[in-house]
Tab-separated table of C-alpha atoms in Angstrom:
chain	number	residue	atom	x	y	z
X	20	MET	CA	147.241	79.131	72.047
X	21	SER	CA	145.681	82.164	70.735
X	22	ALA	CA	144.128	85.126	73.333
X	23	ALA	CA	140.308	84.655	74.487
X	24	VAL	CA	138.412	87.544	73.016
X	25	PHE	CA	135.396	89.411	74.562
X	26	ASP	CA	133.182	91.681	73.056
X	27	ASP	CA	133.295	94.945	74.751
X	28	PRO	CA	130.263	95.721	76.926
X	29	GLU	CA	127.352	98.238	75.108
X	30	PRO	CA	128.315	101.443	76.954
X	31	SER	CA	125.476	102.180	79.782
X	32	VAL	CA	124.900	105.213	81.940
X	33	THR	CA	123.507	105.989	85.003
X	34	VAL	CA	121.611	108.755	86.124
X	35	ARG	CA	120.091	109.752	90.010
X	36	ALA	CA	117.122	111.500	90.169
X	37	PRO	CA	115.482	112.666	93.674
X	38	ALA	CA	111.853	112.613	94.932
X	39	LYS	CA	110.282	116.004	95.122
X	40	ILE	CA	108.025	117.479	98.472
X	41	ASN	CA	105.986	120.712	97.804
X	42	LEU	CA	107.292	122.872	101.126
X	43	GLN	CA	103.985	125.079	99.958
X	44	LEU	CA	101.410	123.823	97.534
X	45	GLY	CA	98.473	126.389	96.721
X	46	VAL	CA	96.134	125.107	94.081
X	47	GLY	CA	94.113	127.750	91.864
X	48	ALA	CA	90.633	127.212	90.119
X	49	PRO	CA	90.880	124.960	87.113
X	50	ARG	CA	92.121	126.639	84.093
X	51	ALA	CA	90.436	126.561	80.763
X	52	ASP	CA	93.108	123.715	79.631
X	53	GLY	CA	91.621	121.060	82.597
X	54	PHE	CA	94.829	121.914	84.882
X	55	HIS	CA	95.084	124.026	88.163
X	56	PRO	CA	97.297	126.783	88.269
X	57	LEU	CA	99.757	126.273	91.013
X	58	ALA	CA	102.132	128.506	93.531
X	59	THR	CA	104.376	125.927	95.251
X	60	ILE	CA	107.977	125.981	96.445
X	61	TYR	CA	109.255	122.268	95.737
X	62	GLN	CA	112.296	120.662	97.627
X	63	ALA	CA	114.321	118.081	96.426
X	64	VAL	CA	115.057	115.530	98.954
X	65	ALA	CA	117.387	112.144	99.231
X	66	LEU	CA	115.495	109.666	98.268
X	67	TYR	CA	116.707	108.314	94.360
X	68	ASP	CA	115.372	106.701	91.822
X	69	ASP	CA	118.444	105.351	89.689
X	70	VAL	CA	117.961	105.076	85.787
X	71	THR	CA	120.327	103.270	83.433
X	72	VAL	CA	120.552	103.313	79.639
X	73	THR	CA	121.967	101.428	77.008
X	74	GLN	CA	121.722	101.854	73.045
X	75	SER	CA	119.234	99.464	71.890
X	76	GLU	CA	117.353	98.421	68.997
X	77	ASP	CA	114.262	99.026	70.149
X	78	TRP	CA	112.951	100.461	73.273
X	79	SER	CA	112.247	99.357	76.859
X	80	VAL	CA	111.793	99.769	79.860
X	81	ARG	CA	112.163	97.313	83.200
X	82	LEU	CA	112.598	97.386	86.717
X	83	VAL	CA	115.850	95.905	88.917
X	84	GLU	CA	112.872	94.608	91.231
X	85	PRO	CA	109.079	94.316	90.428
X	86	VAL	CA	106.892	97.245	91.744
X	87	ASP	CA	103.116	97.463	91.406
X	88	GLY	CA	101.792	100.276	89.364
X	89	VAL	CA	104.383	100.811	87.626
X	90	PRO	CA	103.450	100.144	83.946
X	91	LEU	CA	105.878	98.501	81.697
X	92	GLY	CA	105.178	99.494	77.921
X	93	GLU	CA	104.660	102.822	75.775
X	94	ASP	CA	103.327	104.814	77.967
X	95	ASN	CA	105.852	104.488	80.592
X	96	ILE	CA	107.334	107.533	81.235
X	97	ALA	CA	110.966	107.179	81.162
X	98	ILE	CA	110.003	105.652	77.100
X	99	ARG	CA	107.613	108.851	76.483
X	100	ALA	CA	110.942	111.092	77.565
X	101	GLY	CA	113.555	108.975	75.278
X	102	ARG	CA	111.099	109.370	72.816
X	103	ALA	CA	110.605	112.917	73.178
X	104	LEU	CA	114.634	113.572	73.197
X	105	VAL	CA	115.331	112.145	70.482
X	106	ALA	CA	111.825	113.369	68.534
X	107	HIS	CA	114.120	117.052	69.479
X	108	HIS	CA	117.045	115.774	67.898
X	109	GLY	CA	115.783	114.347	64.896
X	110	SER	CA	116.808	110.992	65.556
X	111	ASP	CA	115.810	107.200	65.384
X	112	LEU	CA	118.124	106.037	68.171
X	113	ALA	CA	116.744	103.568	71.020
X	114	ALA	CA	117.430	102.402	74.162
X	115	GLU	CA	116.689	100.208	77.104
X	116	ILE	CA	116.134	101.920	79.873
X	117	VAL	CA	116.569	100.165	83.480
X	118	ILE	CA	115.343	101.379	86.873
X	119	ALA	CA	115.960	101.068	90.469
X	120	LYS	CA	112.793	102.408	92.377
X	121	GLY	CA	113.728	103.700	96.193
X	122	ILE	CA	110.843	106.462	95.115
X	123	PRO	CA	106.963	105.362	96.482
X	124	VAL	CA	105.032	104.780	93.625
X	125	ALA	CA	101.757	107.196	93.612
X	126	GLY	CA	102.779	108.324	96.743
X	127	GLY	CA	102.910	112.324	96.165
X	128	MET	CA	107.004	112.224	95.727
X	129	ALA	CA	106.849	112.781	91.780
X	130	GLY	CA	108.706	109.107	91.458
X	131	GLY	CA	107.385	109.073	87.694
X	132	SER	CA	108.506	112.568	87.139
X	133	ALA	CA	112.520	111.656	88.510
X	134	ASP	CA	112.511	108.583	86.309
X	135	ALA	CA	111.508	110.763	83.357
X	136	ALA	CA	114.061	113.319	84.154
X	137	ALA	CA	116.895	110.877	84.812
X	138	THR	CA	116.124	109.316	81.532
X	139	LEU	CA	116.954	112.343	80.089
X	140	VAL	CA	119.902	112.934	81.193
X	141	ALA	CA	121.214	109.801	81.168
X	142	LEU	CA	120.334	109.974	77.402
X	143	ASP	CA	121.422	113.227	76.672
X	144	ARG	CA	124.946	112.077	78.538
X	145	LEU	CA	125.231	108.207	76.755
X	146	TRP	CA	124.453	109.879	73.271
X	147	GLU	CA	126.363	112.976	73.462
X	148	LEU	CA	123.477	115.272	72.107
X	149	GLU	CA	124.568	118.082	74.228
X	150	THR	CA	121.128	119.387	74.771
X	151	PRO	CA	120.756	123.209	76.110
X	152	ASP	CA	119.035	123.514	78.996
X	153	ASP	CA	116.772	125.703	78.475
X	154	GLU	CA	115.464	123.149	75.542
X	155	MET	CA	115.929	120.346	78.231
X	156	LEU	CA	113.825	121.877	80.645
X	157	ALA	CA	111.059	122.328	77.280
X	158	ILE	CA	111.173	118.819	76.565
X	159	ALA	CA	110.972	117.852	80.632
X	160	ALA	CA	107.781	120.336	80.656
X	161	ASP	CA	105.935	118.945	78.124
X	162	LEU	CA	105.966	115.375	79.803
X	163	GLY	CA	104.874	117.037	83.545
X	164	SER	CA	104.818	119.914	85.553
X	165	ASP	CA	106.709	118.247	87.990
X	166	VAL	CA	109.583	116.663	85.437
X	167	PRO	CA	111.908	120.323	84.907
X	168	PHE	CA	111.951	120.193	88.648
X	169	ALA	CA	113.867	116.862	88.848
X	170	LEU	CA	116.335	118.360	86.846
X	171	VAL	CA	116.808	121.655	88.423
X	172	GLY	CA	116.933	119.953	92.466
X	173	GLY	CA	117.337	121.870	95.344
X	174	THR	CA	114.536	124.444	96.031
X	175	ALA	CA	112.905	126.334	93.886
X	176	THR	CA	109.067	127.592	93.141
X	177	GLY	CA	106.842	126.772	90.662
X	178	LEU	CA	104.732	128.649	88.715
X	179	GLY	CA	101.828	127.488	85.752
X	180	ARG	CA	101.066	124.184	86.467
X	181	GLY	CA	104.481	123.772	89.159
X	182	GLU	CA	106.778	123.380	85.004
X	183	VAL	CA	107.892	126.854	85.178
X	184	VAL	CA	110.563	126.847	87.620
X	185	ALA	CA	112.969	129.078	89.637
X	186	PRO	CA	115.843	128.035	92.215
X	187	VAL	CA	115.493	130.144	95.331
X	188	PRO	CA	118.046	130.845	98.434
X	189	ASP	CA	117.731	127.793	100.697
X	190	ALA	CA	119.904	127.839	104.104
X	191	THR	CA	118.174	125.141	105.967
X	192	GLU	CA	119.209	121.380	106.582
X	193	CYS	CA	116.357	119.762	106.519
X	194	TRP	CA	115.520	115.926	107.676
X	195	TRP	CA	112.568	114.361	106.788
X	196	LEU	CA	110.439	111.679	108.512
X	197	ALA	CA	108.410	110.306	106.001
X	198	VAL	CA	105.795	108.086	106.591
X	199	PHE	CA	104.616	105.409	103.650
X	200	SER	CA	100.986	103.968	102.968
X	201	HIS	CA	100.776	100.943	100.799
X	202	ASP	CA	97.800	102.315	99.418
X	203	GLY	CA	98.180	105.142	96.525
X	204	LEU	CA	96.066	108.200	95.669
X	205	ALA	CA	94.840	108.634	92.549
X	206	THR	CA	96.580	112.879	91.595
X	207	PRO	CA	93.482	112.867	89.151
X	208	ALA	CA	91.266	111.985	91.963
X	209	VAL	CA	92.006	114.319	94.872
X	210	TYR	CA	92.271	117.418	92.218
X	211	ARG	CA	88.596	116.886	91.449
X	212	HIS	CA	87.757	116.985	95.081
X	213	PHE	CA	89.435	119.956	95.606
X	214	ASP	CA	87.349	121.195	93.129
X	215	GLU	CA	84.360	119.953	95.134
X	216	LEU	CA	85.237	121.515	98.161
X	217	SER	CA	86.909	124.908	97.035
X	218	PRO	CA	84.412	126.125	94.444
X	219	ASP	CA	85.684	129.548	95.185
X	220	ALA	CA	89.349	129.223	94.685
X	221	ASP	CA	91.799	131.725	93.823
X	222	ALA	CA	92.394	131.928	89.475
X	223	GLU	CA	95.928	132.891	90.552
X	224	PRO	CA	97.145	131.154	93.951
X	225	ARG	CA	100.676	132.919	94.989
X	226	LEU	CA	103.716	131.604	96.531
X	227	SER	CA	104.234	132.756	100.393
X	228	ALA	CA	106.908	135.075	101.018
X	229	GLU	CA	106.933	134.371	104.548
X	230	LEU	CA	107.923	130.664	103.574
X	231	LEU	CA	110.353	132.019	101.652
X	232	ALA	CA	112.108	134.109	103.724
X	233	ALA	CA	112.141	131.464	106.686
X	234	LEU	CA	114.149	129.599	103.811
X	235	ALA	CA	116.740	131.741	102.934
X	236	ASP	CA	117.068	132.530	107.281
X	237	GLY	CA	117.693	128.814	106.922
X	238	ASP	CA	115.123	129.218	110.051
X	239	VAL	CA	114.093	125.250	110.001
X	240	GLY	CA	110.913	126.123	112.493
X	241	ALA	CA	109.845	128.789	110.779
X	242	VAL	CA	110.079	126.621	107.847
X	243	GLY	CA	107.592	124.093	109.601
X	244	ALA	CA	105.200	126.744	110.943
X	245	ARG	CA	104.654	128.347	107.397
X	246	MET	CA	104.361	124.890	105.302
X	247	ASP	CA	101.088	124.533	103.376
X	248	ASN	CA	99.162	122.230	100.868
X	249	ASP	CA	95.786	122.871	99.559
X	250	LEU	CA	95.314	119.624	98.981
X	251	TRP	CA	95.618	118.222	102.234
X	252	ALA	CA	91.692	119.146	102.942
X	253	PRO	CA	90.908	116.863	99.755
X	254	ALA	CA	93.557	114.047	100.591
X	255	ARG	CA	92.016	113.523	104.075
X	256	ALA	CA	88.425	113.316	102.924
X	257	LEU	CA	89.626	110.466	100.165
X	258	ARG	CA	91.668	108.791	102.997
X	259	PRO	CA	90.844	109.257	106.868
X	260	ASP	CA	93.293	107.088	107.855
X	261	LEU	CA	95.797	109.981	106.962
X	262	ALA	CA	94.194	111.906	110.161
X	263	GLU	CA	95.515	109.017	112.474
X	264	THR	CA	98.827	109.637	110.589
X	265	GLU	CA	99.253	112.855	111.074
X	266	ARG	CA	97.994	112.771	114.670
X	267	MET	CA	101.169	110.236	115.230
X	268	LEU	CA	103.503	112.844	113.315
X	269	ARG	CA	101.951	115.586	115.728
X	270	GLY	CA	103.069	113.576	118.598
X	271	THR	CA	106.757	113.916	117.766
X	272	ALA	CA	109.171	116.622	118.371
X	273	ALA	CA	108.699	117.977	114.264
X	274	ALA	CA	109.001	121.363	113.244
X	275	GLY	CA	105.873	120.526	111.210
X	276	VAL	CA	104.009	118.284	109.415
X	277	LEU	CA	102.711	117.613	105.871
X	278	LEU	CA	101.115	115.673	103.531
X	279	SER	CA	103.902	115.126	100.096
X	280	GLY	CA	102.015	116.831	96.883
X	281	SER	CA	98.816	115.014	96.290
X	282	GLY	CA	99.657	111.911	98.913
X	283	PRO	CA	99.377	109.766	100.393
X	284	THR	CA	102.526	110.014	101.722
X	285	MET	CA	103.021	111.845	104.955
X	286	LEU	CA	106.437	114.118	106.158
X	287	ALA	CA	107.618	115.662	109.477
X	288	LEU	CA	109.950	117.736	109.010
X	289	PHE	CA	113.006	118.024	112.383
X	290	ASP	CA	115.726	120.345	112.232
X	291	ASN	CA	118.417	117.749	113.450
X	292	GLY	CA	119.222	114.105	112.552
X	293	PHE	CA	119.337	112.738	115.972
X	294	SER	CA	115.712	113.445	116.364
X	295	ALA	CA	114.073	112.235	113.118
X	296	ARG	CA	116.308	109.389	113.696
X	297	GLY	CA	114.206	108.912	117.330
X	298	ALA	CA	111.401	109.820	116.041
X	299	MET	CA	111.827	107.097	113.074
X	300	ALA	CA	112.482	104.512	115.909
X	301	ALA	CA	109.807	105.203	117.713
X	302	LEU	CA	107.654	104.742	114.766
X	303	GLN	CA	108.949	101.550	113.468
X	304	GLU	CA	108.169	100.057	116.835
X	305	ARG	CA	104.672	100.166	116.005
X	306	GLY	CA	105.008	98.754	112.606
X	307	VAL	CA	105.045	101.985	111.097
X	308	ASP	CA	107.075	101.781	107.441
X	309	CYS	CA	108.860	104.690	107.558
X	310	ALA	CA	112.215	106.273	106.444
X	311	ILE	CA	114.464	109.226	106.614
X	312	ALA	CA	115.123	111.638	103.940
X	313	THR	CA	117.696	115.203	104.557
X	314	GLY	CA	116.900	117.948	101.583
X	315	PRO	CA	117.580	120.072	100.080
X	316	VAL	CA	119.239	118.077	97.318
X	317	ALA	CA	120.609	117.728	93.859
X	318	GLY	CA	117.983	117.016	90.743
X	319	ALA	CA	118.888	114.141	88.241
X	320	HIS	CA	122.747	113.998	87.990
X	321	VAL	CA	125.193	110.969	86.495
X	322	VAL	CA	126.765	108.846	88.973
X	323	THR	CA	128.161	106.204	86.578
X	324	TYR	CA	129.561	106.574	82.806
X	325	GLY	CA	131.198	104.080	81.207
């Protein structure tokens, strides 16, 4: 009897990329190109998207579980990332991209940027392209302001549109309680309302030296006191219900409360897991959709290969 013959499965690579928060988000007046200059301090936190890539004849993207608001065509940022990488190398390769979402969509935590970064790392490993770091960061910057940070992870400053990223010392162990909203908040709308509310915004916002020092010292309490987000006022105006979420979080033992990016996810910072879990349990008893995420964590990294 002849032995059975099995086709070897196509090799695949899975990369995990984290959500981001902006401990500081300073926003300047819009530039001539329409973008706003930013002075931001990013921290990567332990909410993740996993992206698995397999070589294919054509580009495609699908979700492990359906999620509203994620395009599945050529305008998906993961496909755009893959096409940008092969164009950079002068190749005509293509891949199937499968995304397992753990980062909220349109929540101000850069889930799309995480997918793009994960796709770049996964395809670079799958095809053994060995793209230099500076070239990978340049490709990422062309895809979106938050994509370079999703590659870098940890804690870092972001200048320009946020894409000019530099890691900074961070000795903190942060526990974040994230409160999610089932209704997204469009980033362009928040920035437009910022312009209406801040006609005299500075041309170049500045990084907070005090916040950077608190991070380097590992002082979570001081970090909580110095967190700031210039988009909080316009987001609150567009979504008055977020003010109630803020009041609820300030009623906990949090060191500070923060809007994540352009919202609508709200964050409370704790210096220990016991307090964070206690606050989460109290909120969940009230029917609030929330989760704990620690930080800082690593940027996009391979979790399976083969």
